mmCIF file of C-alpha atoms in Angstrom:
data_model
loop_
_atom_site.group_PDB
_atom_site.id
_atom_site.type_symbol
_atom_site.label_atom_id
_atom_site.label_comp_id
_atom_site.label_asym_id
_atom_site.label_seq_id
_atom_site.Cartn_x
_atom_site.Cartn_y
_atom_site.Cartn_z
ATOM 1 C CA MET A 1 -56.412 15.548 -34.559
ATOM 2 C CA ALA A 2 -58.796 13.629 -32.284
ATOM 3 C CA VAL A 3 -57.609 10.732 -29.664
ATOM 4 C CA ASP A 4 -57.588 7.490 -31.137
ATOM 5 C CA TYR A 5 -58.878 5.285 -29.322
ATOM 6 C CA GLN A 6 -57.121 2.062 -29.971
ATOM 7 C CA LYS A 7 -53.803 4.456 -31.330
ATOM 8 C CA LEU A 8 -53.750 5.705 -28.174
ATOM 9 C CA LEU A 9 -53.900 2.314 -26.178
ATOM 10 C CA ASN A 10 -51.121 0.960 -28.660
ATOM 11 C CA TYR A 11 -49.373 3.893 -29.497
ATOM 12 C CA PRO A 12 -45.208 3.353 -28.773
ATOM 13 C CA ILE A 13 -43.562 4.743 -26.368
ATOM 14 C CA PRO A 14 -40.268 4.228 -27.457
ATOM 15 C CA ASP A 15 -37.854 2.232 -24.589
ATOM 16 C CA VAL A 16 -34.785 5.102 -22.502
ATOM 17 C CA ARG A 17 -31.902 3.863 -21.874
ATOM 18 C CA GLN A 18 -30.720 6.130 -19.413
ATOM 19 C CA LYS A 19 -27.136 6.671 -17.861
ATOM 20 C CA TYR A 20 -26.898 8.823 -14.502
ATOM 21 C CA THR A 21 -24.727 10.697 -12.443
ATOM 22 C CA ARG A 22 -24.079 10.938 -8.622
ATOM 23 C CA LYS A 23 -25.019 14.420 -10.006
ATOM 24 C CA ASP A 24 -28.418 13.680 -11.833
ATOM 25 C CA THR A 25 -29.434 12.118 -8.259
ATOM 26 C CA MET A 26 -28.057 14.816 -6.192
ATOM 27 C CA LEU A 27 -29.903 17.081 -9.071
ATOM 28 C CA TYR A 28 -33.435 15.182 -8.046
ATOM 29 C CA ALA A 29 -32.607 16.141 -3.620
ATOM 30 C CA LEU A 30 -32.629 19.407 -4.527
ATOM 31 C CA GLY A 31 -36.040 20.150 -6.769
ATOM 32 C CA LEU A 32 -37.099 18.718 -3.874
ATOM 33 C CA GLY A 33 -36.073 21.517 -1.253
ATOM 34 C CA LEU A 34 -32.727 18.525 0.806
ATOM 35 C CA GLY A 35 -30.332 20.935 1.520
ATOM 36 C CA ALA A 36 -32.308 24.207 2.884
ATOM 37 C CA ASP A 37 -30.609 23.395 6.110
ATOM 38 C CA PRO A 38 -26.678 23.293 5.076
ATOM 39 C CA MET A 39 -26.287 21.425 9.073
ATOM 40 C CA ASP A 40 -28.469 19.475 8.650
ATOM 41 C CA GLU A 41 -26.230 15.847 8.339
ATOM 42 C CA GLN A 42 -29.905 13.959 7.178
ATOM 43 C CA GLN A 43 -30.682 15.600 3.797
ATOM 44 C CA LEU A 44 -26.987 16.162 3.398
ATOM 45 C CA ARG A 45 -26.152 13.029 2.971
ATOM 46 C CA PHE A 46 -28.648 12.895 -0.033
ATOM 47 C CA VAL A 47 -27.809 16.284 -1.658
ATOM 48 C CA TYR A 48 -23.576 15.513 -1.207
ATOM 49 C CA GLU A 49 -21.215 13.249 -2.962
ATOM 50 C CA ASP A 50 -20.151 11.128 0.436
ATOM 51 C CA GLY A 51 -21.462 8.654 1.283
ATOM 52 C CA LEU A 52 -24.744 9.971 -1.317
ATOM 53 C CA GLN A 53 -27.794 7.933 -0.584
ATOM 54 C CA VAL A 54 -30.778 7.808 -3.191
ATOM 55 C CA LEU A 55 -34.053 8.726 -2.336
ATOM 56 C CA PRO A 56 -36.814 5.837 -2.278
ATOM 57 C CA THR A 57 -38.516 8.266 -5.392
ATOM 58 C CA TYR A 58 -36.355 9.284 -6.765
ATOM 59 C CA PRO A 59 -37.347 6.039 -9.695
ATOM 60 C CA VAL A 60 -40.154 8.220 -11.336
ATOM 61 C CA VAL A 61 -37.733 10.958 -12.732
ATOM 62 C CA LEU A 62 -35.149 7.859 -14.111
ATOM 63 C CA GLY A 63 -36.104 6.739 -17.778
ATOM 64 C CA HIS A 64 -38.596 8.590 -17.632
ATOM 65 C CA PRO A 65 -39.839 8.899 -21.976
ATOM 66 C CA GLY A 66 -40.605 12.738 -21.603
ATOM 67 C CA PHE A 67 -43.162 15.014 -22.394
ATOM 68 C CA TRP A 68 -44.514 12.230 -25.443
ATOM 69 C CA TRP A 69 -47.489 13.601 -24.810
ATOM 70 C CA LYS A 70 -47.518 16.806 -27.430
ATOM 71 C CA LYS A 71 -46.727 14.376 -29.972
ATOM 72 C CA PRO A 72 -49.138 15.946 -32.368
ATOM 73 C CA ASP A 73 -50.628 11.854 -33.199
ATOM 74 C CA THR A 74 -51.016 11.227 -30.149
ATOM 75 C CA GLY A 75 -54.232 13.379 -30.445
ATOM 76 C CA VAL A 76 -54.554 14.154 -26.813
ATOM 77 C CA ASP A 77 -55.134 17.848 -25.699
ATOM 78 C CA TRP A 78 -51.299 18.363 -23.976
ATOM 79 C CA VAL A 79 -51.804 21.470 -22.586
ATOM 80 C CA ARG A 80 -55.207 20.079 -20.424
ATOM 81 C CA ILE A 81 -53.531 16.864 -18.763
ATOM 82 C CA VAL A 82 -53.029 16.575 -15.848
ATOM 83 C CA HIS A 83 -51.297 13.842 -13.788
ATOM 84 C CA GLY A 84 -54.356 11.936 -12.254
ATOM 85 C CA GLU A 85 -52.444 9.622 -9.378
ATOM 86 C CA GLN A 86 -48.886 7.959 -9.202
ATOM 87 C CA GLY A 87 -47.718 4.580 -7.665
ATOM 88 C CA LEU A 88 -44.122 3.355 -6.713
ATOM 89 C CA ILE A 89 -43.391 0.087 -6.642
ATOM 90 C CA ILE A 90 -39.476 -0.689 -5.346
ATOM 91 C CA HIS A 91 -37.776 -3.546 -6.024
ATOM 92 C CA LYS A 92 -34.788 -2.454 -5.193
ATOM 93 C CA LEU A 93 -33.080 1.539 -4.699
ATOM 94 C CA PRO A 94 -31.289 2.194 -7.788
ATOM 95 C CA PRO A 95 -27.799 2.632 -6.581
ATOM 96 C CA PRO A 96 -26.553 6.532 -6.983
ATOM 97 C CA GLU A 97 -24.663 6.512 -10.104
ATOM 98 C CA GLY A 98 -25.466 3.578 -12.954
ATOM 99 C CA GLU A 99 -27.645 3.007 -16.346
ATOM 100 C CA LEU A 100 -31.193 1.890 -16.871
ATOM 101 C CA ILE A 101 -33.675 1.142 -19.130
ATOM 102 C CA GLY A 102 -37.331 1.869 -18.990
ATOM 103 C CA ARG A 103 -40.338 0.061 -20.320
ATOM 104 C CA THR A 104 -43.568 2.939 -20.852
ATOM 105 C CA ARG A 105 -46.973 1.462 -22.441
ATOM 106 C CA VAL A 106 -50.470 2.449 -21.628
ATOM 107 C CA LYS A 107 -52.653 -0.505 -20.059
ATOM 108 C CA ASN A 108 -55.996 1.201 -19.730
ATOM 109 C CA ILE A 109 -58.216 4.119 -20.838
ATOM 110 C CA VAL A 110 -62.105 4.922 -19.827
ATOM 111 C CA ASP A 111 -63.627 7.622 -20.969
ATOM 112 C CA LYS A 112 -66.187 10.006 -18.550
ATOM 113 C CA GLY A 113 -67.425 11.261 -21.562
ATOM 114 C CA ALA A 114 -67.845 13.821 -23.847
ATOM 115 C CA GLY A 115 -66.858 17.142 -22.368
ATOM 116 C CA LYS A 116 -65.805 14.651 -19.348
ATOM 117 C CA GLY A 117 -62.003 13.702 -20.578
ATOM 118 C CA ILE A 118 -60.604 10.091 -20.066
ATOM 119 C CA LEU A 119 -58.276 8.272 -17.620
ATOM 120 C CA VAL A 120 -55.067 6.761 -19.196
ATOM 121 C CA TYR A 121 -53.286 4.358 -17.379
ATOM 122 C CA SER A 122 -50.010 3.906 -17.911
ATOM 123 C CA GLU A 123 -47.071 2.160 -16.407
ATOM 124 C CA ARG A 124 -42.785 3.180 -16.525
ATOM 125 C CA ILE A 125 -40.974 -0.220 -15.550
ATOM 126 C CA ILE A 126 -37.274 0.257 -15.063
ATOM 127 C CA THR A 127 -34.177 -2.437 -14.825
ATOM 128 C CA ASP A 128 -30.869 -1.862 -14.584
ATOM 129 C CA ALA A 129 -29.708 -1.614 -17.807
ATOM 130 C CA ALA A 130 -26.535 -4.630 -17.666
ATOM 131 C CA THR A 131 -28.352 -7.533 -15.189
ATOM 132 C CA GLY A 132 -31.870 -7.255 -16.430
ATOM 133 C CA GLU A 133 -32.881 -6.502 -12.114
ATOM 134 C CA LEU A 134 -36.217 -5.172 -11.959
ATOM 135 C CA LEU A 135 -35.782 -2.106 -9.594
ATOM 136 C CA ALA A 136 -39.236 0.039 -9.536
ATOM 137 C CA THR A 137 -42.318 -0.451 -11.411
ATOM 138 C CA LEU A 138 -44.855 2.716 -11.930
ATOM 139 C CA PRO A 139 -48.200 2.870 -13.075
ATOM 140 C CA ASN A 140 -49.673 6.065 -13.467
ATOM 141 C CA THR A 141 -53.059 7.954 -13.667
ATOM 142 C CA THR A 142 -52.893 10.745 -16.513
ATOM 143 C CA PHE A 143 -56.365 12.793 -16.376
ATOM 144 C CA CYS A 144 -57.085 14.300 -20.335
ATOM 145 C CA ARG A 145 -59.870 16.503 -20.144
ATOM 146 C CA GLY A 146 -59.980 17.569 -23.647
ATOM 147 C CA ASP A 147 -61.099 14.191 -24.268
ATOM 148 C CA GLY A 148 -63.085 12.845 -23.121
ATOM 149 C CA GLY A 149 -67.123 10.710 -25.994
ATOM 150 C CA ILE A 150 -63.712 8.784 -28.123
ATOM 151 C CA GLY A 151 -65.850 5.062 -27.493
ATOM 152 C CA ALA A 152 -63.510 3.510 -24.982
ATOM 153 C CA PRO A 153 -64.967 2.081 -22.523
ATOM 154 C CA THR A 154 -66.009 3.881 -19.218
ATOM 155 C CA GLY A 155 -64.754 1.796 -16.441
ATOM 156 C CA PRO A 156 -64.228 -0.282 -14.346
ATOM 157 C CA VAL A 157 -62.231 2.487 -12.324
ATOM 158 C CA PRO A 158 -59.841 1.358 -9.611
ATOM 159 C CA PRO A 159 -61.020 1.878 -5.915
ATOM 160 C CA VAL A 160 -58.943 4.395 -3.620
ATOM 161 C CA HIS A 161 -57.788 3.935 -0.437
ATOM 162 C CA GLU A 162 -59.881 5.538 2.286
ATOM 163 C CA LEU A 163 -57.452 7.258 5.190
ATOM 164 C CA PRO A 164 -58.858 6.934 8.140
ATOM 165 C CA THR A 165 -61.355 9.306 9.775
ATOM 166 C CA ARG A 166 -58.685 9.543 13.154
ATOM 167 C CA THR A 167 -57.086 13.143 14.021
ATOM 168 C CA PRO A 168 -53.074 12.227 12.208
ATOM 169 C CA ASP A 169 -50.627 10.696 13.752
ATOM 170 C CA ILE A 170 -47.934 12.610 12.861
ATOM 171 C CA SER A 171 -47.403 15.807 10.161
ATOM 172 C CA ILE A 172 -44.968 17.108 8.552
ATOM 173 C CA THR A 173 -43.980 20.626 6.890
ATOM 174 C CA LEU A 174 -41.969 21.478 4.115
ATOM 175 C CA ASP A 175 -41.253 24.182 2.522
ATOM 176 C CA THR A 176 -40.383 23.272 -1.906
ATOM 177 C CA LEU A 177 -38.279 26.741 -3.167
ATOM 178 C CA PRO A 178 -39.880 29.855 -5.818
ATOM 179 C CA GLN A 179 -38.114 27.803 -8.802
ATOM 180 C CA ALA A 180 -38.508 24.917 -7.596
ATOM 181 C CA ALA A 181 -40.040 23.675 -10.538
ATOM 182 C CA LEU A 182 -37.242 25.086 -12.914
ATOM 183 C CA ILE A 183 -34.728 22.429 -10.578
ATOM 184 C CA TYR A 184 -36.798 19.857 -11.048
ATOM 185 C CA ARG A 185 -37.934 20.176 -14.275
ATOM 186 C CA LEU A 186 -34.030 19.091 -15.336
ATOM 187 C CA SER A 187 -34.119 16.076 -14.079
ATOM 188 C CA GLY A 188 -36.512 14.764 -16.852
ATOM 189 C CA ASP A 189 -39.747 16.098 -17.917
ATOM 190 C CA ASP A 190 -40.137 18.984 -19.233
ATOM 191 C CA ASN A 191 -43.343 19.959 -19.906
ATOM 192 C CA PRO A 192 -43.757 23.917 -20.257
ATOM 193 C CA LEU A 193 -46.811 24.094 -18.562
ATOM 194 C CA HIS A 194 -44.165 23.787 -15.665
ATOM 195 C CA ALA A 195 -42.488 27.137 -16.674
ATOM 196 C CA ASP A 196 -43.525 29.106 -19.251
ATOM 197 C CA PRO A 197 -45.767 31.769 -18.649
ATOM 198 C CA LYS A 198 -48.026 31.731 -21.547
ATOM 199 C CA VAL A 199 -48.715 27.702 -21.390
ATOM 200 C CA ALA A 200 -49.844 27.741 -17.638
ATOM 201 C CA ARG A 201 -52.495 30.140 -18.925
ATOM 202 C CA ALA A 202 -53.075 28.517 -21.393
ATOM 203 C CA ALA A 203 -53.878 25.720 -19.558
ATOM 204 C CA LYS A 204 -56.985 28.192 -17.512
ATOM 205 C CA PHE A 205 -53.755 28.003 -14.337
ATOM 206 C CA GLU A 206 -52.700 31.672 -12.919
ATOM 207 C CA ARG A 207 -49.276 30.928 -13.526
ATOM 208 C CA PRO A 208 -46.900 28.130 -13.695
ATOM 209 C CA ILE A 209 -47.661 25.037 -11.010
ATOM 210 C CA LEU A 210 -45.751 22.366 -9.484
ATOM 211 C CA HIS A 211 -44.851 18.852 -11.247
ATOM 212 C CA GLY A 212 -47.034 16.676 -9.002
ATOM 213 C CA LEU A 213 -44.188 14.184 -9.231
ATOM 214 C CA CYS A 214 -41.883 17.189 -7.879
ATOM 215 C CA THR A 215 -45.069 17.147 -4.432
ATOM 216 C CA PHE A 216 -45.085 13.319 -4.506
ATOM 217 C CA GLY A 217 -41.375 13.550 -4.165
ATOM 218 C CA VAL A 218 -41.904 16.185 -1.394
ATOM 219 C CA ALA A 219 -44.557 14.314 0.373
ATOM 220 C CA GLY A 220 -42.089 11.163 0.218
ATOM 221 C CA HIS A 221 -39.602 13.508 1.596
ATOM 222 C CA ALA A 222 -41.808 14.010 4.919
ATOM 223 C CA LEU A 223 -42.498 10.411 5.059
ATOM 224 C CA VAL A 224 -38.523 9.039 5.150
ATOM 225 C CA LYS A 225 -38.313 11.715 7.530
ATOM 226 C CA ALA A 226 -40.401 10.449 9.601
ATOM 227 C CA LEU A 227 -38.783 7.062 9.667
ATOM 228 C CA ASP A 228 -35.599 9.270 10.500
ATOM 229 C CA TYR A 229 -34.472 9.163 6.892
ATOM 230 C CA ASP A 230 -34.273 5.546 7.188
ATOM 231 C CA VAL A 231 -34.891 4.656 3.020
ATOM 232 C CA SER A 232 -34.592 0.849 3.000
ATOM 233 C CA ARG A 233 -38.531 1.180 4.771
ATOM 234 C CA ILE A 234 -40.282 1.752 2.877
ATOM 235 C CA ALA A 235 -41.475 -1.024 -0.495
ATOM 236 C CA SER A 236 -44.124 1.232 -2.152
ATOM 237 C CA MET A 237 -45.836 5.110 -2.099
ATOM 238 C CA HIS A 238 -49.356 6.217 -3.900
ATOM 239 C CA ALA A 239 -51.522 8.480 -4.216
ATOM 240 C CA ARG A 240 -54.017 10.536 -6.107
ATOM 241 C CA PHE A 241 -53.601 14.068 -6.906
ATOM 242 C CA THR A 242 -56.055 16.121 -5.989
ATOM 243 C CA ALA A 243 -55.311 20.043 -6.942
ATOM 244 C CA PRO A 244 -51.995 21.966 -7.820
ATOM 245 C CA VAL A 245 -48.861 23.803 -5.943
ATOM 246 C CA PHE A 246 -47.394 26.556 -6.919
ATOM 247 C CA PRO A 247 -44.200 26.970 -6.731
ATOM 248 C CA GLY A 248 -42.637 28.428 -3.735
ATOM 249 C CA GLU A 249 -45.542 27.448 -1.256
ATOM 250 C CA SER A 250 -45.278 25.284 2.417
ATOM 251 C CA LEU A 251 -46.926 21.379 1.785
ATOM 252 C CA THR A 252 -48.032 19.830 4.759
ATOM 253 C CA THR A 253 -47.769 15.864 5.246
ATOM 254 C CA ASP A 254 -50.387 14.005 7.441
ATOM 255 C CA ILE A 255 -49.329 10.515 8.303
ATOM 256 C CA TRP A 256 -51.953 8.202 9.527
ATOM 257 C CA ARG A 257 -49.273 4.724 11.047
ATOM 258 C CA ASP A 258 -51.403 1.662 10.901
ATOM 259 C CA GLY A 259 -48.304 -1.351 11.413
ATOM 260 C CA ALA A 260 -46.431 -1.894 7.450
ATOM 261 C CA LEU A 261 -49.849 0.175 5.851
ATOM 262 C CA TRP A 262 -49.247 3.696 6.702
ATOM 263 C CA SER A 263 -51.882 6.660 5.294
ATOM 264 C CA PHE A 264 -51.118 9.918 3.921
ATOM 265 C CA ARG A 265 -52.618 13.197 3.180
ATOM 266 C CA THR A 266 -50.427 16.466 1.669
ATOM 267 C CA ARG A 267 -52.401 19.946 1.646
ATOM 268 C CA VAL A 268 -51.208 23.420 1.542
ATOM 269 C CA ALA A 269 -52.110 25.248 4.669
ATOM 270 C CA ALA A 270 -52.491 28.763 3.419
ATOM 271 C CA ARG A 271 -54.485 27.730 1.142
ATOM 272 C CA ASP A 272 -56.551 24.812 3.180
ATOM 273 C CA THR A 273 -55.828 23.009 -0.201
ATOM 274 C CA VAL A 274 -55.526 19.233 0.267
ATOM 275 C CA VAL A 275 -52.556 18.473 -3.461
ATOM 276 C CA LEU A 276 -52.223 15.054 -2.282
ATOM 277 C CA SER A 277 -55.043 12.758 -1.034
ATOM 278 C CA ASN A 278 -55.912 9.126 -1.305
ATOM 279 C CA GLY A 279 -52.164 8.190 -0.136
ATOM 280 C CA ARG A 280 -50.970 5.030 1.078
ATOM 281 C CA VAL A 281 -46.893 4.105 1.701
ATOM 282 C CA GLN A 282 -46.744 0.130 2.081
ATOM 283 C CA LEU A 283 -43.097 -0.700 4.894
ATOM 284 C CA HIS A 284 -40.739 -3.504 4.859
ATOM 285 C CA SER A 285 -40.754 -4.523 8.452
#
């Protein structure tokens, strides 16, 4: 089934009402690799119930609609989709446990042409289920590599954040676990690309790759570490995905600090490959 532009633009993604527990909060942090050093008390606060805190990137897995792309009526070649960009605007960090509502909608589609794919811009809004208070807004870009030439507009495409040309002010390296994707998918993103070798090969990858949002979370961990684990400082975070990560690889996040605006990129030094680029973080002063 080919993609119908108007149908995909108005696709009825169901709202998600999610009750999450302290164990879910800890599982997310464990999927990012926190707690690897049992003596690191700063990381312990995110994976241990005594004084449990929430990572700033936690909203990316809350109210998640699941892998709705796989539904036949989307018309999308779901095996060939990749995460293009991710944004996170924190209005209020969610508590370690609670109930919330996630509302995801397609906002725009840009057609790169037959054989070149489409860019699907969507947004998820997370609110507290009891009070209706806005917790986070999550703009997202998905690159559907097998679905170009559907008659959608060819632009405009939002500009990217340019990184400084000077040497980074700080670089932080964090390891990922060999089983990181299998742990991370338990937080809500069950795309088989990250678990099933057969699906990975069909998508032209040598083996299952790490979720883009897991890479995003590891970069977020590096940024929080640079802030001495003060989670209240991060107001927003955006980045572009530029290459896949394989579970077990080490990720180095380079950070440029310019007042309340930080820029960053994340790379796999062992492969000399940038996996997250054009990153920007707005801090609370």
